Structures are given as structure tokens and as C-alpha cells.
């Protein structure tokens, strides 16, 4: 019995889809084949897969009877496709075999090339180890030829300890090793020669230049003119070499020390250096002449100071070699020799007092300079004390016969309240008297003689004209160029010049051997003093104005408005804030504190002024400060003033009164000085405390005691500005004190009626 098997279309489509998927997977597997030995495995897997599909087909055929013939046809077509796939797989396999053969050939070549490369690397590494040795040895020879022992030693150490141990014992390396000891000895000799050149150079002009620069710096710090160092030092004021560090090159010493340290001869080198410098110091003092001119002084002391400046710099950089003990011993030996030289020079008769002064200034500069380097200068101080007594009488007392018991009891250095201007004026006028007498002697011989009365009249007129015109005109011309400290000194000098007139009159009568000479210089100098005092007062006002110009008040600042950050009814809290604002003063302004500090330091410098002048200057300055502050408050451009500014002004005026209370000038009553600030103080207190009823009662019924310095017009002006602030800002009085605002309007109306020509509106 025949059985007809038929597959339905859905099962056949599924079978075909599976076959196609199998074909794609086979193609994908065939495309990824890379080695020939996997082809057989792939074929077996393919057969297994085909067998699996055959079984699946049989299973499907047993389940589905319809469409079996069509399925068989399709299976035959799949068989054809499988044959085609097999051919493609074979073609891929043959190509893979060819690629593998080529790959094997390339691998062999690669192995040979790798061996060659390894050989090249080995040769290159060996050459790299040899080249630094050869390069270092070549550089070592070049450095020796260029006379660079320090660099040569560094190269030698690197060559001997770092480079040669890396190489096998080649012939050239053994030759280099045998050469190194001889090169090391050459390096030691070259470094010692370089040190000798350094020692020769540092003891000459280089040390003198270093000392001159050190003395110049000390002179600038001490306030002495650098021109006193002489013409040989003046080129140091500009150009290269004006810095000590630019002139001090210690590299030869450093290199020589390092070289001897490496060579194991550090101790010998240190002892050699100390012996050489000790010998140079002694020979410098014994061979350098301490002449009598300013240039001789400059060269001698510059070289002396320069020697120890050089050693002090070496002490800070090389404390083991140049120790403090060595420097102290060197300094003591040098100071003993210097002391003998200076005392020998003082025992000689100096040409003039200028030479003595120059000599003393150099000794003083030496003391300051060496003390700054930490040396003991007691012997130098003794030398200065020995010179002071000799100089003072020669320079000052011979120039101007000034003497008093108080002045004679002062220790040296003695100080006078007047400057050198006073003795110079006296000596110039005395010289004028001598020249006039010489002129009259010659004229009287030609004219047949001149009587004593005529000579006295003529000489008196000449000296009075000199004082009344020449001295006064020079004084006026100079007066306009002076600053406040110079004006203060000028006032002291002018007061001393009045005594000069008496001494000049006595000198003239002594020369004439008569008592008929009358000079009118005191009146001239009194006028000059008054004019100088006036200039000083104006300078004080100018300085006060400069500092007051720094004042910056924010007239419209409202701290209550600035602190209000939320809406709602907070009237009670804000009213409490307003009350606290009135009860607590802020710190004074910075410019007020600076101004009071300036006035205090200025009035402290008035100690040498006549008491009346110092008191007047202090009183004028305080009144001017008050007037300027009052002008700021009453300025028409300031239309409104807030309570915060009033409190700040109150704090500032309180700072001024505190300054006045401390009695900055002796003899001036604090109450008198405080009264200078009383008007603005009372006015501010009146407005801030809102004490208008008391003020009105005092103005209407009297007597005025609490606000006696406040005028009604100024009170009206300030109160109008406060009211304008309330209107514009809507704060303080307007928002929280409406009742007070109405009272303010009432107070203004009452005050206007008290102003002459005022109305109630």
C-alpha cells in the first residue's frame, strides 16, 4: 500500500529557512578559516549538521505527509548548493595554505633580522659606554688647556668614579687610568696659582672699591654727604660696579677649597689662606700712608674697611675656613696698628678744622661700618672722643664765641638749639667788620686821616645796612622755600641771631677800642622772626587742610534704613535702634586720628621754639581744624545731614578735644585749647540730644551756660539740614517719630524768630 507524504507550506518554509541559515553559517565558518588543519573538522561538523538536518527532515516528514515531494525537490536543490559550498571551501583552503607558506618564510627572515638587530644593539651599547669616557677625557684635556682646574677636577672625578668602572679593561681605559694622577697634580697646582692671583687682586683696587661702597652706604644711612669720600670714590655713584656683590668674586677661593677638599688637603689650604691674609692686613696698614688730604683718607679707610668686608662675606659663605675667631684676632691686630697710626696723626698739627672734621667723619664711618659687621669698636669710640673735644672748640667756639654754663656742662657731642647758620652769620659779619676796617685804614692814609667818631658812624651804618637789607633780603628769599621743620629751625636761629647782634657789637667795639658803635640788628631780626612765625602758622594750616581734604562723610547715610530688610510693622524695634544710635558714638574717623597724630609729633618737635610761639602755633592749628570742620557742616552744598553723620562728627570732635586735653604744648592750659572746639561740639550735642527747649530758654531768658557758643543762625542751618534728611529719606524722625518731627517744625519756627530779621515761616 502506497503512502503519500505531504508537507504543509508552513513546515516547508521553516525547513527552507533553516537550510538557508545553515548555509549562511557554513559560509561564515568557511570565511573565517585561517589554518588548513581545521578544514577536516569543519567538514565533519558539516556532515554532522547535515545528518542532523536529515533527521529533522525525516521527523518532519513523518509528521507531515503533504508536500513531501516538493520538499524532496528542494532538498535536491540544497544538495546542489552544498556541493557549490564545498568547492568554495576547498578554494579557501588552498589559499590559506599559500598564505601560511609565505608566513613561514617571513618568520624565518624575521628571526634572522632579530639576531642581526641584537648584535647591533650590543655593539651600540658598548660604544655608548666608551663614548662618554672618551668625551670626558677630551673635555678634561680641554679644561686643563683653558686653565679651569675646578671644572677639570669635577670631570676627573666623574671619569674616575662613574665612567671608567663601567667598562672592561680595554687598552685605552688603562692608559687613561695611568694618566689621571698626573692630571690631578696639575689641577692642584693650577688652583693654587688661581688663588694667588685672587689674593693679589683683592688686596689692591678691588678691596678699595668694596670699602668705598661700604663707606658710602654707611654715610647714606648716617645722613652724611657721600662727596666727603673724595674724588677717587665719586665714580661709584653711578654705572657698573656700584654694588658690593658685583665686585666680590669669591669663585677662585671656593674652587680652590673644593679642589683641596677633594684632594684631602683642606686643612693645609685653610692655614695657608689665613697666613696670607694676616700678612696682607699687616702690610696694608704699614705700607699705606695716612696722609692729610681727603683723598688720602678715602683711600686708606676704604682699603681698610674693604679688607674686612671681603673677609666677612667669606665668613658667611665659608664659616669653616674664615672663622669668627680668626676674624676677631685679625681685627684686634689691625685695630692696634690703626690706633697707633691715628694717634700719631692726631699728635701732628692738622692744617685746619676741615681736615680734622674729615678725619673724624672717616673714623666715625669706620666705627659704624665695623660695628655693623659685629666687631668690637671700643678703641675706635675712644679715638672719636679724643677728637671731639679738639674739633668742637676749633670749629664752633672759634667761629662763634658762644658759651654758657649749661652748654659747657653738656657731654660730647654737644648740641645747640640753633644750627650752623648762626655761627656762619656771625663769622661773615665779623669778617665784614675786618674788611671795612682794612678799607678805612687805606682810605684814611690817602685822605689824611679819619676821626674815631666818623669811623664809628661809618662802620655802624655799614653793618646796620648789611643787617637791614642784605641779611633781611636773603632771609625773605630763603623763607618762601622752607618747609615746616625748616621754618621751626629758622625761628630758633633768628632768636639766636638777636644775641649775635650783641656779640657783634662787642666785637666791633673791641676792634675800634671805643664804645660808640650802636647796631640795630635786633629790630631787624625781630621782624624776621615775626615773619617766619607767620609762615610757620600758614604751613601748619596748609598741612591741616591737606589732611582734612581726606575727610569723606556720607551725609545721606541712614543706618536704620540700611538695616531694614523686611516689610511689616516693626516700629518699636526701629525706634529702639534709633535710640541706641543716639546713645553710642562710633570710632573717630581715620583722617582725624592721623591728623591728631601728626599734630602731636609736630608739636613735640617744637621743644626748642620759644614757648609763646609753640603755644600760638598749637592754638592756631586747633582753631583752624575747628573752622574747617564747621565749614564742612555748614557748607551750602550739603543740603541734608543724617543722624549717623552727626554722631560721626561728634566722635571726631571728641577725638580733637581729647588731643587738646593731653596738653601737647607745655604752658598751654588744656581748657584754653579745648575751647577752640567748643562751638561745633556744643552744636552737635544740641542737635543729637534734641535739647532744644534748654537752648530756647537760654536764648530767650538767659544767661546762656550750656550752649553759650552756639549761635541761633547756625543752629537753624543745621536743624534745617536734619529736617531735609528726614523729608528725603523718610526715616529716623519721619517714619518712627512723627511727633518729634512736628516738634522740630515748631522749634524751627521759634528759632527763626530769634534770628535778626527772621520770620516764623
XYZ file of C-alpha atoms in Angstrom:
761
model
C 0.000 0.000 0.000
C 1.480 3.295 -1.090
C 1.728 6.150 1.441
C 1.601 9.673 0.222
C 3.583 12.100 2.437
C 2.643 15.753 2.196
C 4.112 18.730 3.896
C 2.160 21.817 4.554
C 3.554 25.104 3.269
C 4.437 26.443 6.735
C 6.581 23.481 7.583
C 8.315 23.601 4.215
C 9.108 27.321 4.599
C 10.505 26.655 8.021
C 12.641 23.870 6.650
C 13.909 26.038 3.799
C 14.677 28.896 6.232
C 16.646 26.541 8.445
C 18.569 25.232 5.451
C 19.429 28.743 4.349
C 20.532 29.629 7.814
C 22.691 26.550 7.820
C 24.162 27.600 4.506
C 24.950 31.096 5.829
C 26.577 29.631 8.916
C 28.646 27.319 6.756
C 29.698 30.250 4.590
C 30.555 32.276 7.690
C 32.585 29.416 9.109
C 34.328 28.863 5.779
C 35.188 32.552 5.507
C 36.854 32.572 8.926
C 39.021 29.538 8.318
C 42.661 30.509 8.716
C 44.522 27.272 9.046
C 44.412 24.139 6.899
C 44.303 21.658 9.791
C 40.807 22.884 10.769
C 39.196 22.029 7.349
C 38.596 18.357 8.174
C 36.984 19.236 11.473
C 34.776 21.703 9.676
C 33.731 19.025 7.130
C 32.871 16.622 9.905
C 30.850 19.235 11.664
C 29.124 19.979 8.380
C 28.286 16.318 7.825
C 27.024 16.077 11.356
C 24.947 19.158 10.808
C 23.581 17.737 7.525
C 22.822 14.475 9.282
C 21.065 16.383 11.969
C 19.007 18.203 9.403
C 18.261 14.937 7.616
C 16.979 13.505 10.815
C 14.983 16.605 11.365
C 13.629 16.335 7.842
C 12.649 12.721 8.406
C 10.983 13.718 11.610
C 9.115 16.446 9.827
C 8.222 14.058 7.024
C 6.853 11.583 9.483
C 4.720 14.270 10.997
C 3.654 15.883 7.785
C 2.567 13.860 4.804
C 1.664 16.541 2.455
C 4.165 18.344 0.311
C 6.858 15.643 0.713
C 7.673 15.621 -2.976
C 8.132 19.345 -3.102
C 10.366 19.082 -0.080
C 12.452 16.428 -1.753
C 12.910 18.720 -4.749
C 14.015 21.497 -2.561
C 16.362 19.145 -0.753
C 17.964 18.242 -4.055
C 18.460 21.924 -4.712
C 20.051 22.265 -1.291
C 22.366 19.409 -2.219
C 23.472 21.356 -5.273
C 24.110 24.389 -3.141
C 26.046 22.273 -0.680
C 28.287 20.991 -3.467
C 28.946 24.531 -4.566
C 29.747 25.433 -0.948
C 32.162 22.538 -0.743
C 34.045 23.800 -3.766
C 34.284 27.254 -2.276
C 35.630 25.794 0.959
C 38.291 23.904 -0.956
C 39.313 27.071 -2.754
C 39.587 28.931 0.573
C 41.660 26.088 1.995
C 44.149 26.239 -0.867
C 44.556 29.972 -0.437
C 45.076 29.535 3.293
C 47.834 27.037 2.585
C 49.581 29.528 0.316
C 49.351 32.282 2.922
C 50.727 30.018 5.648
C 53.671 29.041 3.463
C 54.506 32.687 2.860
C 54.074 33.367 6.557
C 56.538 30.637 7.481
C 59.076 32.097 5.064
C 58.652 35.566 6.552
C 59.056 34.202 10.075
C 62.408 32.714 9.176
C 63.547 36.043 7.730
C 62.272 37.808 10.828
C 64.307 35.584 13.125
C 67.444 36.286 11.146
C 66.784 40.046 11.220
C 66.170 39.912 15.002
C 69.532 38.291 15.583
C 71.222 40.927 13.466
C 69.427 43.681 15.394
C 70.505 42.156 18.707
C 74.092 42.184 17.542
C 73.762 45.835 16.526
C 72.276 46.769 19.900
C 75.114 45.073 21.715
C 77.662 46.926 19.639
C 75.836 50.246 20.161
C 75.685 49.762 23.941
C 79.378 49.046 24.070
C 80.089 52.168 22.028
C 77.769 54.220 24.235
C 79.754 53.150 27.284
C 83.030 54.033 25.609
C 81.984 57.355 24.097
C 81.262 59.157 27.449
C 84.703 58.091 28.687
C 86.379 59.393 25.555
C 84.254 62.548 25.617
C 85.003 63.187 29.313
C 88.721 62.655 28.764
C 88.663 65.018 25.799
C 86.770 67.618 27.854
C 89.247 67.119 30.709
C 92.197 67.899 28.430
C 90.381 70.944 27.020
C 89.616 72.274 30.527
C 93.224 71.853 31.527
C 94.300 73.779 28.442
C 91.824 76.580 29.261
C 93.103 76.717 32.872
C 89.861 75.651 34.503
C 91.098 73.458 37.346
C 87.791 73.302 39.237
C 85.835 72.113 36.222
C 88.673 69.767 35.305
C 88.579 68.221 38.789
C 84.849 67.616 38.558
C 85.346 65.973 35.172
C 88.210 63.888 36.521
C 86.150 62.671 39.486
C 83.280 61.727 37.228
C 85.609 59.970 34.843
C 87.416 58.046 37.557
C 84.485 57.059 39.780
C 81.485 56.929 37.470
C 82.527 56.199 33.887
C 85.673 54.017 33.918
C 84.252 51.352 36.299
C 81.516 50.635 33.740
C 83.994 49.460 31.085
C 86.061 46.286 30.805
C 89.864 46.769 30.994
C 90.381 47.962 27.443
C 93.799 49.239 26.431
C 92.671 52.843 26.131
C 90.944 52.772 29.561
C 94.138 51.525 31.222
C 96.079 54.334 29.556
C 93.576 56.874 30.878
C 93.853 55.441 34.407
C 97.615 55.823 34.337
C 97.248 59.480 33.189
C 94.785 60.594 35.909
C 97.257 61.035 38.869
C 99.450 63.364 36.836
C 96.415 65.421 35.804
C 95.271 65.613 39.459
C 98.606 67.132 40.449
C 98.341 69.675 37.631
C 94.884 70.633 38.855
C 96.178 71.271 42.373
C 98.979 73.490 41.077
C 96.612 75.415 38.791
C 94.147 76.062 41.660
C 96.927 77.405 43.878
C 98.065 79.727 41.106
C 94.483 80.971 40.705
C 94.267 81.594 44.454
C 97.489 83.592 44.362
C 96.082 85.745 41.552
C 92.942 86.308 43.651
C 94.970 87.343 46.702
C 96.983 89.794 44.633
C 93.834 91.313 43.123
C 91.783 91.520 46.302
C 94.425 93.467 48.243
C 94.531 96.298 45.715
C 91.901 98.352 43.904
C 89.180 95.747 44.258
C 89.326 95.831 48.049
C 89.481 99.640 47.988
C 86.360 99.842 45.806
C 84.488 97.446 48.073
C 85.410 99.535 51.104
C 84.398 102.760 49.352
C 80.964 101.333 48.567
C 80.560 100.122 52.149
C 81.510 103.564 53.468
C 79.105 105.205 51.043
C 76.232 103.035 52.271
C 77.118 103.810 55.872
C 77.359 107.524 55.058
C 73.895 107.474 53.479
C 72.405 105.711 56.480
C 74.140 108.126 58.853
C 72.953 111.138 56.871
C 76.445 112.223 55.776
C 77.210 113.537 52.308
C 78.909 110.950 50.139
C 81.035 113.616 48.456
C 83.212 113.598 51.569
C 84.683 110.289 50.399
C 86.834 112.132 47.929
C 87.157 112.291 44.179
C 88.530 108.768 43.885
C 85.198 107.364 45.101
C 82.802 109.588 43.162
C 82.590 107.307 40.085
C 80.867 104.776 42.302
C 77.742 106.904 42.361
C 76.614 105.515 39.022
C 77.415 102.883 36.448
C 78.623 99.351 36.866
C 80.430 98.231 39.963
C 78.280 100.284 42.344
C 77.196 97.153 44.192
C 79.459 95.216 46.558
C 78.185 91.886 45.266
C 79.211 92.878 41.737
C 82.804 93.441 42.870
C 83.271 90.423 45.136
C 84.046 87.308 43.123
C 84.982 84.552 45.545
C 84.772 81.770 42.990
C 88.582 81.262 42.966
C 88.534 80.690 46.728
C 85.535 78.378 46.518
C 87.076 76.395 43.703
C 90.456 76.123 45.411
C 88.834 74.988 48.662
C 86.740 72.386 46.890
C 89.758 71.145 44.956
C 91.887 70.788 48.087
C 88.973 69.158 49.924
C 88.680 66.518 47.217
C 92.437 66.088 47.236
C 92.412 65.641 51.034
C 94.374 68.862 51.737
C 91.627 71.082 53.171
C 93.415 71.838 56.471
C 96.632 72.826 54.745
C 94.754 75.112 52.395
C 92.857 76.852 55.236
C 96.062 77.534 57.146
C 97.778 78.826 54.030
C 94.896 81.222 53.283
C 94.809 82.601 56.860
C 98.545 83.190 56.904
C 98.422 85.043 53.600
C 95.537 87.300 54.652
C 97.150 88.092 58.019
C 100.342 89.109 56.251
C 98.387 91.235 53.755
C 96.489 93.030 56.539
C 99.687 93.929 58.390
C 101.498 95.052 55.261
C 98.468 97.086 54.135
C 98.481 99.139 57.337
C 102.228 99.568 57.465
C 102.723 100.477 53.812
C 99.565 102.577 53.136
C 100.248 106.220 54.029
C 97.689 108.005 56.225
C 98.048 111.371 54.532
C 96.444 114.674 55.348
C 94.149 115.149 52.353
C 90.612 113.934 51.880
C 91.698 111.627 49.063
C 94.320 110.025 51.304
C 91.703 109.431 53.971
C 89.304 107.940 51.436
C 91.859 105.527 50.012
C 93.213 104.454 53.392
C 89.910 103.845 55.152
C 88.249 102.391 52.056
C 91.012 99.802 51.735
C 90.917 99.073 55.459
C 87.138 98.577 55.536
C 87.160 96.722 52.227
C 89.624 94.173 53.587
C 87.281 93.171 56.417
C 84.153 93.372 54.233
C 85.753 90.787 51.952
C 86.601 88.524 54.863
C 83.165 88.939 56.426
C 81.492 87.824 53.210
C 83.758 84.779 53.118
C 82.892 84.108 56.775
C 79.190 83.880 55.934
C 79.749 81.633 52.946
C 82.727 79.594 54.254
C 82.488 79.634 58.073
C 84.824 76.647 58.421
C 87.704 78.377 56.673
C 87.200 82.029 57.751
C 86.064 81.530 61.327
C 84.865 84.228 63.695
C 87.878 83.578 65.945
C 90.232 84.185 63.044
C 88.425 87.426 62.120
C 88.445 88.707 65.706
C 92.154 88.039 66.035
C 92.810 89.681 62.684
C 90.671 92.686 63.685
C 92.397 93.181 67.037
C 95.857 93.147 65.464
C 94.760 95.550 62.735
C 92.998 97.824 65.229
C 96.111 98.157 67.372
C 98.147 99.232 64.369
C 95.372 101.599 63.204
C 95.112 103.166 66.659
C 98.823 103.944 66.693
C 98.605 105.484 63.217
C 95.568 107.637 64.073
C 97.017 108.910 67.349
C 100.234 109.716 65.585
C 98.232 111.666 63.024
C 96.307 113.498 65.772
C 99.533 114.424 67.502
C 100.556 116.301 64.366
C 99.163 119.757 63.799
C 96.302 119.452 61.324
C 96.103 122.051 58.591
C 92.603 123.260 59.527
C 89.415 122.224 61.242
C 88.002 120.897 57.965
C 90.784 118.323 57.829
C 90.073 117.372 61.439
C 86.372 117.075 60.651
C 87.042 114.884 57.613
C 89.341 112.716 59.671
C 86.707 112.390 62.403
C 83.998 111.523 59.885
C 86.057 108.701 58.462
C 86.747 107.359 61.937
C 83.016 107.573 62.645
C 82.144 105.781 59.424
C 84.719 103.139 60.278
C 83.098 102.656 63.680
C 79.572 102.352 62.257
C 80.662 100.069 59.439
C 82.701 97.671 61.555
C 80.129 97.602 64.325
C 77.504 96.570 61.776
C 79.720 93.610 60.913
C 79.897 92.522 64.562
C 83.392 93.738 65.515
C 84.312 95.317 68.825
C 84.880 99.033 68.318
C 85.651 100.301 71.803
C 89.079 101.561 70.742
C 87.539 103.389 67.783
C 84.990 105.053 70.088
C 87.835 106.244 72.288
C 89.524 107.788 69.264
C 86.360 109.695 68.366
C 86.033 111.008 71.900
C 89.616 112.241 71.758
C 88.869 114.094 68.534
C 85.558 115.638 69.588
C 86.964 117.959 72.218
C 89.715 119.125 69.887
C 87.337 119.733 66.997
C 84.469 121.446 68.813
C 86.466 124.309 70.176
C 88.321 124.707 66.878
C 85.220 124.636 64.690
C 82.402 126.160 66.733
C 83.820 128.254 69.540
C 86.446 129.883 67.304
C 83.786 130.573 64.688
C 81.216 131.919 67.146
C 82.104 132.766 70.767
C 79.085 131.007 72.206
C 79.374 129.724 75.749
C 77.203 129.187 78.764
C 77.366 127.202 81.982
C 74.645 124.872 80.779
C 76.332 124.373 77.413
C 79.759 123.775 78.921
C 78.356 121.079 81.206
C 76.917 119.057 78.326
C 78.755 115.847 77.351
C 80.197 115.353 73.897
C 78.881 115.503 71.308
C 77.476 118.854 72.372
C 74.332 120.090 70.686
C 72.953 123.597 70.337
C 69.374 124.533 69.637
C 70.436 126.705 66.687
C 72.005 125.356 63.509
C 75.278 126.238 61.794
C 73.575 129.237 60.222
C 74.073 131.306 63.404
C 77.875 130.981 63.703
C 78.188 131.435 59.933
C 76.245 134.707 60.059
C 78.367 135.904 62.956
C 81.666 134.947 61.289
C 80.564 136.524 57.993
C 79.596 139.768 59.709
C 82.824 139.752 61.746
C 84.777 139.273 58.537
C 82.832 142.194 57.036
C 83.865 144.322 60.020
C 87.510 143.387 59.498
C 87.330 144.198 55.772
C 85.674 147.539 56.493
C 88.426 148.413 58.938
C 91.048 147.471 56.365
C 89.331 149.673 53.800
C 89.175 152.623 56.178
C 92.841 152.212 57.078
C 93.816 152.558 53.453
C 91.390 155.407 52.839
C 92.491 157.336 55.923
C 96.133 157.091 54.880
C 95.323 158.690 51.496
C 92.872 161.309 52.802
C 94.929 162.483 55.699
C 93.166 160.526 58.423
C 89.653 159.912 59.753
C 88.348 160.694 63.240
C 87.128 157.948 65.542
C 83.609 159.371 65.553
C 83.437 159.343 61.759
C 84.830 155.809 61.672
C 82.288 154.647 64.249
C 79.410 156.247 62.349
C 80.581 154.847 59.033
C 81.102 151.361 60.397
C 77.797 151.380 62.275
C 75.950 152.463 59.129
C 77.664 149.787 57.013
C 76.891 146.984 59.474
C 73.311 148.176 60.003
C 72.792 148.344 56.234
C 74.209 144.840 55.942
C 71.775 143.535 58.534
C 68.789 145.611 57.428
C 68.994 144.932 53.686
C 71.339 142.157 52.690
C 70.613 139.748 55.540
C 66.906 140.550 55.564
C 66.537 140.182 51.789
C 68.373 136.858 51.814
C 66.192 135.774 54.682
C 62.966 136.645 52.863
C 64.103 134.976 49.659
C 65.022 131.806 51.505
C 61.934 131.841 53.728
C 59.496 131.055 50.920
C 61.358 127.842 50.028
C 61.352 126.313 53.511
C 59.154 123.511 54.767
C 57.649 123.396 58.236
C 60.587 121.632 60.020
C 62.975 124.093 58.397
C 60.785 127.007 59.452
C 60.843 125.763 63.037
C 64.638 125.655 62.950
C 64.704 129.076 61.317
C 62.654 130.562 64.171
C 65.175 129.187 66.671
C 68.037 130.554 64.593
C 66.515 134.020 64.319
C 66.051 134.171 68.072
C 69.718 133.228 68.493
C 70.705 135.888 65.949
C 69.472 138.566 68.328
C 72.269 137.517 70.679
C 74.639 137.557 67.693
C 73.955 141.296 67.360
C 75.161 141.886 70.925
C 78.309 139.810 70.355
C 78.924 141.501 67.004
C 78.554 144.893 68.604
C 81.037 143.899 71.319
C 83.440 142.582 68.689
C 83.231 145.826 66.709
C 83.841 147.989 69.768
C 86.779 145.784 70.696
C 88.297 146.292 67.264
C 87.712 150.052 67.435
C 88.661 150.306 71.107
C 85.660 152.536 71.709
C 82.069 152.315 72.900
C 80.252 154.389 70.308
C 79.034 151.659 67.951
C 75.281 151.021 68.039
C 73.735 148.237 65.935
C 70.037 147.910 65.168
C 70.066 144.245 64.185
C 67.750 143.129 66.964
C 64.842 145.037 65.477
C 65.600 143.532 62.070
C 65.688 140.012 63.431
C 62.535 140.556 65.473
C 60.723 141.432 62.252
C 62.238 138.397 60.582
C 61.136 136.219 63.456
C 57.579 137.521 63.266
C 57.519 136.876 59.518
C 58.954 133.398 59.989
C 56.355 132.607 62.646
C 53.625 133.753 60.274
C 54.967 131.459 57.550
C 55.118 128.570 60.016
C 51.492 129.127 61.015
C 50.458 129.138 57.358
C 52.432 125.933 56.702
C 50.624 124.324 59.627
C 47.283 125.361 58.164
C 48.245 124.020 54.739
C 49.161 120.637 56.196
C 45.921 120.571 58.190
C 43.977 121.375 55.020
C 45.669 118.522 53.157
C 44.647 116.039 55.820
C 41.120 117.438 56.190
C 40.702 117.106 52.421
C 40.798 113.331 53.008
C 37.569 113.553 55.023
C 34.663 111.835 53.287
C 31.320 111.983 55.072
C 28.272 110.225 53.616
C 25.812 112.938 54.567
C 22.751 110.913 53.422
C 23.703 107.636 55.116
C 20.838 106.156 57.183
C 21.856 103.082 59.247
C 18.206 102.317 60.169
C 17.181 102.263 56.530
C 20.241 100.193 55.635
C 19.360 97.619 58.315
C 15.637 97.376 57.336
C 15.303 94.152 55.327
C 11.684 93.033 55.847
C 8.240 94.580 55.486
C 5.681 94.881 58.205
C 5.148 96.894 61.325
C 8.477 96.972 63.192
C 8.159 100.466 64.551
C 9.047 99.530 68.095
C 12.275 97.756 67.057
C 13.312 100.555 64.706
C 12.595 103.216 67.307
C 14.779 101.285 69.719
C 17.538 101.212 67.032
C 17.256 104.980 66.643
C 17.589 105.426 70.383
C 20.695 103.198 70.503
C 22.188 105.152 67.593
C 21.960 108.363 69.600
C 23.422 106.840 72.736
C 26.540 105.203 71.250
C 29.279 107.125 69.367
C 31.208 105.371 66.565
C 35.023 105.320 66.494
C 36.641 108.542 65.223
C 37.417 108.800 61.519
C 40.793 107.606 60.321
C 41.748 111.023 58.970
C 41.054 112.644 62.360
C 43.255 110.101 64.138
C 46.025 110.665 61.587
C 45.668 114.449 61.916
C 45.911 114.336 65.707
C 48.960 112.057 65.487
C 50.600 114.478 63.045
C 49.892 117.471 65.281
C 51.251 115.634 68.301
C 54.519 114.748 66.537
C 54.822 118.284 65.156
C 54.293 119.975 68.498
C 56.772 117.575 70.073
C 59.368 118.990 67.664
C 58.592 122.491 68.970
C 60.638 121.917 72.127
C 63.366 124.347 71.029
C 60.922 127.066 69.997
C 60.083 129.970 72.261
C 57.153 128.853 74.458
C 54.884 131.610 73.187
C 55.479 130.641 69.546
C 54.776 126.960 70.196
C 51.606 127.798 72.145
C 50.379 130.155 69.439
C 51.040 127.603 66.701
C 49.149 124.926 68.616
C 46.189 127.211 69.317
C 46.027 128.442 65.703
C 46.155 124.870 64.381
C 43.347 123.695 66.656
C 41.183 126.691 65.756
C 41.823 126.032 62.073
C 40.789 122.396 62.451
C 37.574 123.529 64.140
C 36.854 126.131 61.462
C 37.355 123.592 58.669
C 35.104 121.031 60.350
C 32.461 123.650 60.998
C 32.778 124.740 57.365
C 32.115 121.159 56.224
C 28.939 121.014 58.292
C 27.705 124.462 57.216
C 28.644 124.081 53.565
C 25.641 125.248 51.452
C 26.229 122.383 49.054
C 25.436 119.957 51.871
C 21.625 120.183 51.889
C 20.817 117.306 54.227
C 22.631 115.610 57.102
C 21.692 112.286 58.616
C 21.911 111.325 62.282
C 24.713 108.841 61.638
C 26.937 111.593 60.249
C 26.127 113.805 63.241
C 27.290 111.044 65.550
C 30.435 110.516 63.485
C 31.181 114.245 63.638
C 30.586 114.162 67.396
C 33.101 111.326 67.699
C 35.634 113.228 65.578
C 35.295 116.438 67.567
C 35.597 114.395 70.792
C 38.892 112.983 69.452
C 40.098 116.554 68.841
C 39.161 117.603 72.364
C 40.946 114.561 73.785
C 44.069 115.688 71.953
C 43.699 119.173 73.413
C 43.200 117.755 76.921
C 46.574 115.963 76.789
C 48.439 119.316 76.771
C 50.525 118.844 73.596
C 52.477 122.060 74.290
C 53.858 122.866 77.753
C 52.471 126.022 79.318
C 49.201 125.952 77.362
C 46.186 125.255 79.547
C 44.082 122.290 78.314
C 40.866 124.211 78.996
C 42.025 127.050 76.731
C 42.852 124.645 73.906
C 39.607 122.710 74.321
C 37.623 125.923 73.894
C 38.818 126.007 70.275
C 36.484 123.064 69.510
C 33.655 124.063 71.818
C 31.329 125.741 69.284
C 30.985 122.702 66.993
C 30.936 120.376 69.995
C 28.001 122.227 71.588
C 26.166 122.480 68.271
C 26.422 118.740 67.609
C 25.464 117.897 71.178
C 22.437 120.165 70.877
C 21.145 118.517 67.693
C 21.984 114.914 68.602
C 20.464 115.156 72.120
C 17.467 117.181 70.822
C 17.908 119.611 73.724
C 16.104 122.479 72.008
C 13.963 123.525 74.933
C 17.012 124.273 77.054
C 18.616 126.160 74.153
C 15.461 128.235 73.527
C 15.123 129.014 77.194
C 18.749 130.172 77.380
C 18.351 132.304 74.242
C 15.127 133.945 75.427
C 15.677 134.367 79.136
C 19.443 133.830 79.598
C 22.002 133.500 80.881
C 23.462 131.033 78.385
C 25.714 128.484 80.027
C 25.266 125.093 78.402
C 25.199 126.282 74.767
C 26.827 129.654 75.138
C 28.942 129.277 71.949
C 26.104 128.169 69.637
C 24.632 130.922 67.502
C 20.958 130.756 66.585
C 21.674 131.071 62.865
C 23.999 128.043 62.846
C 21.513 126.046 64.909
C 18.785 126.865 62.360
C 21.000 125.889 59.427
C 21.946 122.528 60.921
C 18.405 121.716 62.037
C 17.088 122.512 58.542
C 19.596 120.062 57.069
C 18.480 117.384 59.521
C 14.843 118.064 58.624
C 15.668 117.900 54.916
C 17.282 114.499 55.504
C 14.074 113.286 57.214
C 11.966 114.511 54.306
C 14.159 112.901 51.654
C 14.823 109.597 53.365
C 11.580 109.150 55.228
C 13.475 107.568 58.083
C 14.618 108.296 61.607
C 12.265 111.119 62.672
C 9.722 110.932 59.819
C 8.829 107.208 59.933
C 9.223 106.385 63.584
C 8.985 109.734 65.387
C 6.278 111.717 63.674
C 5.576 113.576 66.888
C 9.202 114.580 67.109
C 9.064 115.841 63.528
C 6.221 118.158 64.400
C 8.191 119.380 67.383
C 11.119 120.042 65.045
C 8.944 122.281 62.873
C 7.836 124.147 65.959
C 11.447 124.548 67.123
C 12.467 125.885 63.716
C 9.752 128.473 63.783
C 10.800 129.577 67.251
C 14.447 129.741 66.276
C 13.724 131.813 63.165
C 12.026 134.414 65.285
C 15.253 134.759 67.268
C 17.360 135.347 64.146
C 17.766 139.055 63.404
C 15.435 139.831 60.514
C 13.952 136.323 60.632
C 10.267 135.291 60.438
C 8.202 132.467 61.771
C 7.856 130.835 58.361
